[in-house]
PDB file of N, CA and C in Angstrom:
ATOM      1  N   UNK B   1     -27.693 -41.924  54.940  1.00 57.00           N
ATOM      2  CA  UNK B   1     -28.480 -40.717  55.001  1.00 57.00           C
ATOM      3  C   UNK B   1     -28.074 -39.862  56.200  1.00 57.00           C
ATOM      4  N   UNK B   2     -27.793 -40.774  57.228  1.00 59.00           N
ATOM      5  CA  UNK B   2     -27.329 -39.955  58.645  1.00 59.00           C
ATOM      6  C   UNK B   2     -26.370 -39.567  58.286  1.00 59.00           C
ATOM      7  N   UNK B   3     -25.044 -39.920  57.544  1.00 62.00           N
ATOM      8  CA  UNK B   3     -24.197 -39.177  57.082  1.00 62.00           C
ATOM      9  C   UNK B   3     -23.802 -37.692  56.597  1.00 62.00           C
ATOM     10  N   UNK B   4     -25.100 -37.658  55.431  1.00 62.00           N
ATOM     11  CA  UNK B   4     -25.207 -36.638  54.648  1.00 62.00           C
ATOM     12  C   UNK B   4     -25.946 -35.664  55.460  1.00 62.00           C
ATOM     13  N   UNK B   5     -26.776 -36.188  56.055  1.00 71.00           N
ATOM     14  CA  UNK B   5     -27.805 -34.854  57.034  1.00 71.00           C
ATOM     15  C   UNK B   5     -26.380 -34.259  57.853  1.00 71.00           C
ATOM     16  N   UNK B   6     -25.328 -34.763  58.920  1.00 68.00           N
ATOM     17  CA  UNK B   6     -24.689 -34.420  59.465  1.00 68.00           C
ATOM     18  C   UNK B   6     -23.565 -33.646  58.621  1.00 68.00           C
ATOM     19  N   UNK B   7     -23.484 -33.998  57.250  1.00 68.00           N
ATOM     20  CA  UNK B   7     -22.261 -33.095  56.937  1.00 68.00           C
ATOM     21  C   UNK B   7     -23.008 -32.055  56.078  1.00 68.00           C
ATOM     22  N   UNK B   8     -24.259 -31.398  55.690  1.00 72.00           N
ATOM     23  CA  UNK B   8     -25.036 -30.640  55.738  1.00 72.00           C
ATOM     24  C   UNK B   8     -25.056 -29.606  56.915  1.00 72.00           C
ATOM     25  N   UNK B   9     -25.169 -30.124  58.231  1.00 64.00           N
ATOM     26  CA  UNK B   9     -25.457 -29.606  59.432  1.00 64.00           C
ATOM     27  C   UNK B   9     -24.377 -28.814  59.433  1.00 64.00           C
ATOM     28  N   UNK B  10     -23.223 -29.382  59.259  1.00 65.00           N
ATOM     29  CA  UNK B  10     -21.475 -28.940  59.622  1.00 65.00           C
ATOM     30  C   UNK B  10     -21.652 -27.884  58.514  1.00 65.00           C
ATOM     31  N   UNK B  11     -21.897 -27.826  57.445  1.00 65.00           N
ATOM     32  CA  UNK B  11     -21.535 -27.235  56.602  1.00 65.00           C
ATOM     33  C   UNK B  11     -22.457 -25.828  56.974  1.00 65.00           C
ATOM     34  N   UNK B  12     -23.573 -25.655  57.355  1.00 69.00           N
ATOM     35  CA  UNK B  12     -24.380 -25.076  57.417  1.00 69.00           C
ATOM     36  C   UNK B  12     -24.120 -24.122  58.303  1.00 69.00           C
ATOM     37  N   UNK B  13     -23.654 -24.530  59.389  1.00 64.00           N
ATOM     38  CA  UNK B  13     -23.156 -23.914  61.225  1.00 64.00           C
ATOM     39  C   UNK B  13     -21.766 -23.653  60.760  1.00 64.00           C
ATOM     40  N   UNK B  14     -20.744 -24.116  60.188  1.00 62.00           N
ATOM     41  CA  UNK B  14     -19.498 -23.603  60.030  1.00 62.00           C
ATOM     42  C   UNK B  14     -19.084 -22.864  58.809  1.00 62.00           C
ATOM     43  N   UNK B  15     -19.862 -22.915  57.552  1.00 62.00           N
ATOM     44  CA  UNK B  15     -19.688 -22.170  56.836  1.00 62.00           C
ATOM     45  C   UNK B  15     -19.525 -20.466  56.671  1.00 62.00           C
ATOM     46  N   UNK B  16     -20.778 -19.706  57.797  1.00 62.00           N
ATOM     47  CA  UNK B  16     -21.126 -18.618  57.861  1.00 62.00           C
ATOM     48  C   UNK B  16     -20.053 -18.031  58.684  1.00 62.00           C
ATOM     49  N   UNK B  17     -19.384 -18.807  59.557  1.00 60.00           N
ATOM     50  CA  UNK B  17     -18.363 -18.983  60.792  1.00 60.00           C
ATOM     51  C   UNK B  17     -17.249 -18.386  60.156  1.00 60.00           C
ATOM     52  N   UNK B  18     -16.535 -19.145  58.545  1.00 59.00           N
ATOM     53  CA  UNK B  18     -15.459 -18.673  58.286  1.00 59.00           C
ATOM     54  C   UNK B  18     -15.826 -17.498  57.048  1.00 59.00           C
ATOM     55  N   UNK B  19     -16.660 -17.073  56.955  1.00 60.00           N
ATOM     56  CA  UNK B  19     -16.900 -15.828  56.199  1.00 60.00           C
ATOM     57  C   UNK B  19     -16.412 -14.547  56.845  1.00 60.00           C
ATOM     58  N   UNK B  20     -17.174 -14.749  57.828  1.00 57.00           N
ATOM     59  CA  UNK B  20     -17.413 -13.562  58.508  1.00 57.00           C
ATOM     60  C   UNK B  20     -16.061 -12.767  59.679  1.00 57.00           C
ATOM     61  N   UNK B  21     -14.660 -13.678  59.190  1.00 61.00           N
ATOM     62  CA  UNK B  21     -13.368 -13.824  59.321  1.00 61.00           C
ATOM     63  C   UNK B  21     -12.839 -13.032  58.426  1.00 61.00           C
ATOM     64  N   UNK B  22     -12.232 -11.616  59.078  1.00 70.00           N
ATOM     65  CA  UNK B  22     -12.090 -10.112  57.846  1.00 70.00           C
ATOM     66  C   UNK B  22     -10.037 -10.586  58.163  1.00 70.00           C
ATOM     67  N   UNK B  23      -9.635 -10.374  56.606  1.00 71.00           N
ATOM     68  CA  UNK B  23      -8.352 -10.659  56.863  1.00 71.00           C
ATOM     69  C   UNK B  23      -7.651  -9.188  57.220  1.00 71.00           C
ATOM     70  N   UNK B  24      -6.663  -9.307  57.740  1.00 74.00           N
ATOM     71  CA  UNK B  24      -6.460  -7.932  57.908  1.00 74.00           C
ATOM     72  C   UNK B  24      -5.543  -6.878  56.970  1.00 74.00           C
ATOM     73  N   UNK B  25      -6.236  -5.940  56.990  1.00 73.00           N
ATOM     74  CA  UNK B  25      -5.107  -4.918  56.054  1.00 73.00           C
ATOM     75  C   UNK B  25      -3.664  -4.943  55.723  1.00 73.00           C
ATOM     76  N   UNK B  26      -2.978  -4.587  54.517  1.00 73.00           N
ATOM     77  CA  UNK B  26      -1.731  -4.505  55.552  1.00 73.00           C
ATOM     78  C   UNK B  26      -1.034  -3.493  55.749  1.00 73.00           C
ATOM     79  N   UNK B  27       0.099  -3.304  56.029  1.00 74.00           N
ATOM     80  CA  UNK B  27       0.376  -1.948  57.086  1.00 74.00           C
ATOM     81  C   UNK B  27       0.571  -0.781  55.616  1.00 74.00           C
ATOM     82  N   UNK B  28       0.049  -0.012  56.308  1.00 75.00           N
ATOM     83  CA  UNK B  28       0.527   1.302  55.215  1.00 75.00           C
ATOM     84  C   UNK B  28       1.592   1.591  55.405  1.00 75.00           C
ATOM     85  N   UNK B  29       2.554   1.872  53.884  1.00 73.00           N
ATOM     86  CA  UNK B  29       3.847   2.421  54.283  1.00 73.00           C
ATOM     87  C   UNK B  29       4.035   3.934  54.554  1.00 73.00           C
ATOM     88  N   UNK B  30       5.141   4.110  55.110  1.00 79.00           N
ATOM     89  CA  UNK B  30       5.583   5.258  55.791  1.00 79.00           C
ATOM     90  C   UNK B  30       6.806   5.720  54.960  1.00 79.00           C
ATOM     91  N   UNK B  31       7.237   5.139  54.514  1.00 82.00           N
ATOM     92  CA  UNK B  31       7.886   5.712  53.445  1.00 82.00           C
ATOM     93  C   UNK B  31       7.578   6.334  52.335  1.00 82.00           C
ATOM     94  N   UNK B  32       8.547   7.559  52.230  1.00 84.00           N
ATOM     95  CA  UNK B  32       7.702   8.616  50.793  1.00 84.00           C
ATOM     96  C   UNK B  32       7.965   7.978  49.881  1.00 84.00           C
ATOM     97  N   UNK B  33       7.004   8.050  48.750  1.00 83.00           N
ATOM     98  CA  UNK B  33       7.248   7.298  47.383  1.00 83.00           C
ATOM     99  C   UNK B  33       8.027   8.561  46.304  1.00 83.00           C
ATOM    100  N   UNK B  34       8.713   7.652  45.577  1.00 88.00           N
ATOM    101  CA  UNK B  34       9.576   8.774  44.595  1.00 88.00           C
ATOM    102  C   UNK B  34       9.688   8.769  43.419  1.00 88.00           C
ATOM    103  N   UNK B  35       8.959  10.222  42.591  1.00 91.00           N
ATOM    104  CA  UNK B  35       8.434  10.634  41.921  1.00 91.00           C
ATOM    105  C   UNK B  35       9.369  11.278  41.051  1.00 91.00           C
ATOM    106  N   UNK B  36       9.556  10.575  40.037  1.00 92.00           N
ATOM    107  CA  UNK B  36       9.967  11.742  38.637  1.00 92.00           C
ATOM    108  C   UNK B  36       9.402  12.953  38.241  1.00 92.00           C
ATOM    109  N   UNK B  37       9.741  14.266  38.496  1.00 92.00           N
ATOM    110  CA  UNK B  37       9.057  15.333  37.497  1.00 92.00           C
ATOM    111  C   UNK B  37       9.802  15.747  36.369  1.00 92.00           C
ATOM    112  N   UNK B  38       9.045  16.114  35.896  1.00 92.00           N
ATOM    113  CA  UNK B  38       9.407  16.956  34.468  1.00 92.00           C
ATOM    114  C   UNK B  38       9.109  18.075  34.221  1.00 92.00           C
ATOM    115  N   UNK B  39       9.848  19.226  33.126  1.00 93.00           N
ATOM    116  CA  UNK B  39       9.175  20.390  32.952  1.00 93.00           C
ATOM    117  C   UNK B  39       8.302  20.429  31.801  1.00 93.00           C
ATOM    118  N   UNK B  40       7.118  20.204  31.540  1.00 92.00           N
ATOM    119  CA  UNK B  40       6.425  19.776  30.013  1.00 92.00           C
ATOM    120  C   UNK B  40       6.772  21.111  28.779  1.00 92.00           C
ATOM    121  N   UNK B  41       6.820  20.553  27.776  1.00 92.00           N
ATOM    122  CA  UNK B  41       7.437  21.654  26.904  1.00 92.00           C
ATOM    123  C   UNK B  41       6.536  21.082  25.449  1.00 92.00           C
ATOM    124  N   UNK B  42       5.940  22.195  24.857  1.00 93.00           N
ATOM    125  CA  UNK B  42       5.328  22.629  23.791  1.00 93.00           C
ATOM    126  C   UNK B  42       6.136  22.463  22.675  1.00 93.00           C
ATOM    127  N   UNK B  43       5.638  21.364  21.960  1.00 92.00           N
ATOM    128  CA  UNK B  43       6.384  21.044  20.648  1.00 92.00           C
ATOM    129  C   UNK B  43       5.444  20.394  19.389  1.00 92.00           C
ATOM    130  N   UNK B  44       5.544  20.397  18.574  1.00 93.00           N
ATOM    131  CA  UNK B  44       4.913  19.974  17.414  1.00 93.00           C
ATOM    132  C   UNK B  44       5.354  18.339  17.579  1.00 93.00           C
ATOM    133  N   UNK B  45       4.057  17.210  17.404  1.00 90.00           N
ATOM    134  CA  UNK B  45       4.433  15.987  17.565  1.00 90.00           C
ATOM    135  C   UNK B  45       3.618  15.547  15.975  1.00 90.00           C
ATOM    136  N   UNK B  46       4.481  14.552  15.629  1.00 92.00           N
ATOM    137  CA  UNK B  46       3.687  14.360  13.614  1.00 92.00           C
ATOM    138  C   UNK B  46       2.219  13.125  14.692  1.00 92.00           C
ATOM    139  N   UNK B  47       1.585  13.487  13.503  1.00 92.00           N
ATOM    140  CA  UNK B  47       0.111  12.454  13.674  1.00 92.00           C
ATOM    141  C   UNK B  47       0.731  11.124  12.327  1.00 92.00           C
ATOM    142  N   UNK B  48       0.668  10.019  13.279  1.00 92.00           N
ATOM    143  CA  UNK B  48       0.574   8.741  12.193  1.00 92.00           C
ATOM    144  C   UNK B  48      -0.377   7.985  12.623  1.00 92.00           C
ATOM    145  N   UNK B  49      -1.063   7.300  11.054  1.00 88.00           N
ATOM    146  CA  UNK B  49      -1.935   6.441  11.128  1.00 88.00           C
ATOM    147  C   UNK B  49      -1.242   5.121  10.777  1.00 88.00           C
ATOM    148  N   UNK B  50      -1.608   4.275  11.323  1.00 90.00           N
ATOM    149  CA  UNK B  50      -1.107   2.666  10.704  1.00 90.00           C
ATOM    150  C   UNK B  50      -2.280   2.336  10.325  1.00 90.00           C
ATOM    151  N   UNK B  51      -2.470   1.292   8.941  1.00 88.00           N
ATOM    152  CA  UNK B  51      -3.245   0.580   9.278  1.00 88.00           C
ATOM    153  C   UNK B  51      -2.811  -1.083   8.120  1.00 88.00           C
ATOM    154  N   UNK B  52      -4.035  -1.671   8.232  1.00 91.00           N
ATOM    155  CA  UNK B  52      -3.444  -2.730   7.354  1.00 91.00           C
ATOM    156  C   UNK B  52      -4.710  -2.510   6.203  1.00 91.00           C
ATOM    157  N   UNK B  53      -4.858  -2.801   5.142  1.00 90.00           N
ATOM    158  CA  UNK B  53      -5.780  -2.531   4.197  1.00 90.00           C
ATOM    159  C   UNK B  53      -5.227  -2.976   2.278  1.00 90.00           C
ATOM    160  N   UNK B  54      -6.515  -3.218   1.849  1.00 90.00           N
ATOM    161  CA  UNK B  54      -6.353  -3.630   0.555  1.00 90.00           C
ATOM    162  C   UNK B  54      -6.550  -2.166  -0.262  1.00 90.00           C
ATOM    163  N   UNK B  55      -5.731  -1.738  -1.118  1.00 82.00           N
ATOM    164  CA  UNK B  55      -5.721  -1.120  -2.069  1.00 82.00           C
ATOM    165  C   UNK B  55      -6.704  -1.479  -3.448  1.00 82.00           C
ATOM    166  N   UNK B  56      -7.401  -0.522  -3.992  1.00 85.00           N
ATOM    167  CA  UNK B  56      -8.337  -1.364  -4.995  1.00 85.00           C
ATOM    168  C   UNK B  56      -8.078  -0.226  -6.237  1.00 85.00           C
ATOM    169  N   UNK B  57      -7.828  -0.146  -7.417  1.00 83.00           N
ATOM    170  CA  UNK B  57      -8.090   0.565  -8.530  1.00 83.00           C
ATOM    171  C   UNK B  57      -9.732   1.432  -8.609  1.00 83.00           C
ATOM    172  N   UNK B  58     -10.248   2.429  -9.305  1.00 87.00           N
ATOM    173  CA  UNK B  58     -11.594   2.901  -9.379  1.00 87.00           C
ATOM    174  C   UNK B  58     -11.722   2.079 -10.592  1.00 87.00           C
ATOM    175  N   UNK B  59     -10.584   2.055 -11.624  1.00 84.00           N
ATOM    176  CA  UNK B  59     -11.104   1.948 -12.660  1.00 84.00           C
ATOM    177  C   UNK B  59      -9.818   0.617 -12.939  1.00 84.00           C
ATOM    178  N   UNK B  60     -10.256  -0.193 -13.884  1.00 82.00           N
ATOM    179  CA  UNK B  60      -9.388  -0.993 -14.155  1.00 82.00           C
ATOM    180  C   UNK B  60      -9.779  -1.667 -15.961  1.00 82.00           C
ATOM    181  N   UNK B  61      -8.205  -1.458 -16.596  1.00 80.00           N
ATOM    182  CA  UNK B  61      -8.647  -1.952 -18.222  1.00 80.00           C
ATOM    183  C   UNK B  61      -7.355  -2.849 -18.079  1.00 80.00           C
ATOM    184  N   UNK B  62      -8.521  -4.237 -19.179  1.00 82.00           N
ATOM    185  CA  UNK B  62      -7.304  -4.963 -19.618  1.00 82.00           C
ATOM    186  C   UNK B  62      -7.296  -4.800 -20.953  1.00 82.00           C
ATOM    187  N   UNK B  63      -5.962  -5.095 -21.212  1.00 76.00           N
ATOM    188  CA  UNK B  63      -5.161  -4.881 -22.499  1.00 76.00           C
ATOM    189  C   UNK B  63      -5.197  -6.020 -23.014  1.00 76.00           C
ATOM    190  N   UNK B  64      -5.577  -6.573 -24.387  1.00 78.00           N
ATOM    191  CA  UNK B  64      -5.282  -7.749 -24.725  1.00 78.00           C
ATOM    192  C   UNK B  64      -4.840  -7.415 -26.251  1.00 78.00           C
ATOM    193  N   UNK B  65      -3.894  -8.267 -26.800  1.00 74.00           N
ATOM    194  CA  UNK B  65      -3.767  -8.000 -27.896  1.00 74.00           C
ATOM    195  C   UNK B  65      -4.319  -8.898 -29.569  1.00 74.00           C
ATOM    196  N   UNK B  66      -4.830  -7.927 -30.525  1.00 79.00           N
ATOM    197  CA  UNK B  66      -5.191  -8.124 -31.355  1.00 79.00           C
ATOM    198  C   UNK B  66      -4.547  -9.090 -32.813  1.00 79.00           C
ATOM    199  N   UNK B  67      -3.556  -8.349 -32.409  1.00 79.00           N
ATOM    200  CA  UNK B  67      -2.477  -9.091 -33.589  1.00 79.00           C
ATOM    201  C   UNK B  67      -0.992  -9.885 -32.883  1.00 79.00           C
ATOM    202  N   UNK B  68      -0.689 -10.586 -33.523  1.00 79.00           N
ATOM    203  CA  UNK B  68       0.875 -11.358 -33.039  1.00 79.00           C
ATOM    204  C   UNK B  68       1.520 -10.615 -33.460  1.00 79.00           C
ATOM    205  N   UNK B  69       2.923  -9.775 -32.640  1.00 81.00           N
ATOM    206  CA  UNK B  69       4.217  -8.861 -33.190  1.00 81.00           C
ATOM    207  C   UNK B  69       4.935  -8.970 -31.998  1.00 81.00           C
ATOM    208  N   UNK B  70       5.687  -8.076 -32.148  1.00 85.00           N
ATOM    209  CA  UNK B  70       6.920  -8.026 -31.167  1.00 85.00           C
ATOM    210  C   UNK B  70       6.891  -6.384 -30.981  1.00 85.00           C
ATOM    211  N   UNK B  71       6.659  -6.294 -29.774  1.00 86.00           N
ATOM    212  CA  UNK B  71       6.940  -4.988 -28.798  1.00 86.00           C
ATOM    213  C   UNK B  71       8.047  -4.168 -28.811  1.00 86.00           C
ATOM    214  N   UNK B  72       7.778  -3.136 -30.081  1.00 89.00           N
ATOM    215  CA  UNK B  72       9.243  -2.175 -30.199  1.00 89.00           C
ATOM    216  C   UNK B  72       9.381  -0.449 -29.208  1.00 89.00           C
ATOM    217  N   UNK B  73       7.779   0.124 -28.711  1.00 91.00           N
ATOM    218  CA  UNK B  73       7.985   0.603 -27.881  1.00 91.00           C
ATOM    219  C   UNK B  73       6.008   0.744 -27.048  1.00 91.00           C
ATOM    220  N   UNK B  74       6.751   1.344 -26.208  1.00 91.00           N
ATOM    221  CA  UNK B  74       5.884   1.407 -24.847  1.00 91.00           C
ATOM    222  C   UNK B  74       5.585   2.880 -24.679  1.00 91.00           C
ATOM    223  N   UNK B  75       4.575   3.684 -24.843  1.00 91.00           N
ATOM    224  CA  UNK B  75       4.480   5.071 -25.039  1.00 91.00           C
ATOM    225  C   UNK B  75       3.425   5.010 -24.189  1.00 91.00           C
ATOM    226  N   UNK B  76       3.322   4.793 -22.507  1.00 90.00           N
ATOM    227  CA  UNK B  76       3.105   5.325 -21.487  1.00 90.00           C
ATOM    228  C   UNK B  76       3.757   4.563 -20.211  1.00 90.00           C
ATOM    229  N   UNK B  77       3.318   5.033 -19.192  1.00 89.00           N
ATOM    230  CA  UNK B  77       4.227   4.554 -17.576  1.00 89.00           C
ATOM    231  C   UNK B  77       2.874   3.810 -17.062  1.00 89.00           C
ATOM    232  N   UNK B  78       3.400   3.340 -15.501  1.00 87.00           N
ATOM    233  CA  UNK B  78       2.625   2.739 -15.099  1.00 87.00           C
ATOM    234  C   UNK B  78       1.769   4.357 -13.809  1.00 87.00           C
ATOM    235  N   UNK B  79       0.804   3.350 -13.807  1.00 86.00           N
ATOM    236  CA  UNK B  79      -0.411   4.207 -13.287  1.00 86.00           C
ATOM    237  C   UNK B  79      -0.861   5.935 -14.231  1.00 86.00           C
ATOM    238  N   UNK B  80       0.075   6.261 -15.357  1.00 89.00           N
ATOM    239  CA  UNK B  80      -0.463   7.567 -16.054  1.00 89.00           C
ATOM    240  C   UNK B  80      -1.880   7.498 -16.817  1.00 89.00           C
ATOM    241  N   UNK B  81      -2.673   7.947 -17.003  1.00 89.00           N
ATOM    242  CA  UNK B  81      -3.571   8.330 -16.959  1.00 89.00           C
ATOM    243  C   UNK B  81      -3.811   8.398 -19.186  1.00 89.00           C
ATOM    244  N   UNK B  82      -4.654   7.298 -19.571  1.00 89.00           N
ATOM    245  CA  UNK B  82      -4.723   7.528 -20.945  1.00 89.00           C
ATOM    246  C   UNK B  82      -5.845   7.706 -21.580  1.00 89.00           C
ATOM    247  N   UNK B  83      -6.522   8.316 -22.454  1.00 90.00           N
ATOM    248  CA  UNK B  83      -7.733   8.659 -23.039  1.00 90.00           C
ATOM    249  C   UNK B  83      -8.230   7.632 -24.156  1.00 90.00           C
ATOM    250  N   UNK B  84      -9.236   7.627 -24.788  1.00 88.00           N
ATOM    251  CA  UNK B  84      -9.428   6.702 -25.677  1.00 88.00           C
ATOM    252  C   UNK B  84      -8.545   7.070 -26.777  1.00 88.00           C
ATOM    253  N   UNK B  85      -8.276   6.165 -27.649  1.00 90.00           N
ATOM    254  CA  UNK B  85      -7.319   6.559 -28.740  1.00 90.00           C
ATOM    255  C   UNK B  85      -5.906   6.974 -28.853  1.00 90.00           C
ATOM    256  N   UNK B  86      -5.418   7.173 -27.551  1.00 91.00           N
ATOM    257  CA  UNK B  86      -4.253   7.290 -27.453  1.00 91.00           C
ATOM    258  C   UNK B  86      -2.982   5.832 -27.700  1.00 91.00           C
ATOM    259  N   UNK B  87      -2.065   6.463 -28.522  1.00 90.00           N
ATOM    260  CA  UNK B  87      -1.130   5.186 -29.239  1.00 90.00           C
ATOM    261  C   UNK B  87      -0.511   4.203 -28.003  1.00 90.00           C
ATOM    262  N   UNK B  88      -0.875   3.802 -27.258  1.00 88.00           N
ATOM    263  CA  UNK B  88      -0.221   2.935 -26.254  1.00 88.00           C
ATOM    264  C   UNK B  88       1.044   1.627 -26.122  1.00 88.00           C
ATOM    265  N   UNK B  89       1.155   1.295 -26.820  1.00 88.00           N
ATOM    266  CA  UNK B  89       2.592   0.486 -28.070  1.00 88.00           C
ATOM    267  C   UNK B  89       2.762   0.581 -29.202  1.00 88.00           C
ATOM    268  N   UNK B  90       3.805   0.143 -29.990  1.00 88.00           N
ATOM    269  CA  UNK B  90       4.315   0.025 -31.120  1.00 88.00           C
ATOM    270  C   UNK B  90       4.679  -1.350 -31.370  1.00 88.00           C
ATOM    271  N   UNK B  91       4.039  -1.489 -32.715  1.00 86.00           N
ATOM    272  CA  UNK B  91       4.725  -2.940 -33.138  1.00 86.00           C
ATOM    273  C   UNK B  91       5.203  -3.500 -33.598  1.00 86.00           C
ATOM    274  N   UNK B  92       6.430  -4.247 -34.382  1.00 86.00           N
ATOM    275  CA  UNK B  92       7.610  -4.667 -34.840  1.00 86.00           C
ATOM    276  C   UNK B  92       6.453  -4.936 -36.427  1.00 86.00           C
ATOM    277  N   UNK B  93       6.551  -4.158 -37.754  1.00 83.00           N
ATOM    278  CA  UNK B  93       5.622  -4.179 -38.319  1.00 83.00           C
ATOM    279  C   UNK B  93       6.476  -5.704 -39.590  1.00 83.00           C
ATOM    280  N   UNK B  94       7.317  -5.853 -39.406  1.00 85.00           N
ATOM    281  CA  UNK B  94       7.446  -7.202 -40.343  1.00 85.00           C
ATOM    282  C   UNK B  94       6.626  -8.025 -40.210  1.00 85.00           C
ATOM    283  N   UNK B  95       5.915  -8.608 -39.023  1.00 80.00           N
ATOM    284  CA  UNK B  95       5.571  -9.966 -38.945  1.00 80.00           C
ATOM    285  C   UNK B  95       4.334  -9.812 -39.540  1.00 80.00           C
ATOM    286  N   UNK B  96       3.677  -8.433 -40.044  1.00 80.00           N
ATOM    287  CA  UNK B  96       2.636  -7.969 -40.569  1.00 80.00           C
ATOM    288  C   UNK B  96       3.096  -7.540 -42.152  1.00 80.00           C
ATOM    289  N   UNK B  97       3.746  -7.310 -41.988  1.00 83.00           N
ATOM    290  CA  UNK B  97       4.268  -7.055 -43.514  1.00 83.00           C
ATOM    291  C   UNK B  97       4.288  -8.507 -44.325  1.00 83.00           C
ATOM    292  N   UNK B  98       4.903  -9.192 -43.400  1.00 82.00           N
ATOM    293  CA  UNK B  98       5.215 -10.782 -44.031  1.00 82.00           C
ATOM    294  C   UNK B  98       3.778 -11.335 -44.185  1.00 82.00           C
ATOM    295  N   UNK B  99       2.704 -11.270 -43.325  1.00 79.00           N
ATOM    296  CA  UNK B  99       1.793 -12.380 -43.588  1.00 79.00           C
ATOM    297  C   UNK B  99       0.792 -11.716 -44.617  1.00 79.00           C
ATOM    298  N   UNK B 100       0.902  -9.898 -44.779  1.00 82.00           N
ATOM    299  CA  UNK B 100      -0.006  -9.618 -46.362  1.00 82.00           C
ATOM    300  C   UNK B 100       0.625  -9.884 -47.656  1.00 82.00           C
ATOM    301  N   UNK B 101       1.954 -10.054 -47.568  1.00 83.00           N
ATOM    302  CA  UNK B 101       2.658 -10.854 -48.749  1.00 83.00           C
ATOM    303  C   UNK B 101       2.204 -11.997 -48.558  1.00 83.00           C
ATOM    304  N   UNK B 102       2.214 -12.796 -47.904  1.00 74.00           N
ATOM    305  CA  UNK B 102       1.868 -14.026 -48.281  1.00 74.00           C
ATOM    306  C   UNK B 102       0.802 -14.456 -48.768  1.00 74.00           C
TER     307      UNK B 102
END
């Protein structure tokens, strides 16, 4: 216990001791510092945005098909714009021809 009271004591009396110990500045230089100028000049700069992001459709249709044939043409592109009723493929009409004969 006499131990701890005494290194309490020390701590107590010498602690405030090394605080109050200001380190000193250090020297200001005297040498000029050296400075790039420029002449600023008026120019058109482009604006870009980055970003990272998911793309989503407003509207989205799936296509499924009704009958088994073979794909003889494709009468629109991708992303154009189609109304109801509009002819959107063509279809290889034998394999339909063949199964009302049969």
């Amino acid at each position: 216990m006499k131990r701890a009271t005494s290194a309490t004591l020390y701590l107590i009396v010498l602690l405030p001791a090394a605080c109050d110990k200001q380190i000193p500045a250090p020297a200001p230089s005297t040498a000029p510092v050296q400075v790039d100028v420029v002449t600023p000049q008026q120019r058109d700069v482009p604006i870009i945005h980055r970003g990272v992001g998911t793309l989503r459709a407003n509207q989205v249709a799936n296509i499924a098909p009704e009958v088994l044939g073979v794909l003889t043409t494709m009468n629109f592109t991708d992303g154009q714009r189609v109304k109801s009723g509009d002819t959107l493929i063509t279809l290889d009409s034998d394999i339909q021809t063949a199964a009302v004969a049969a």
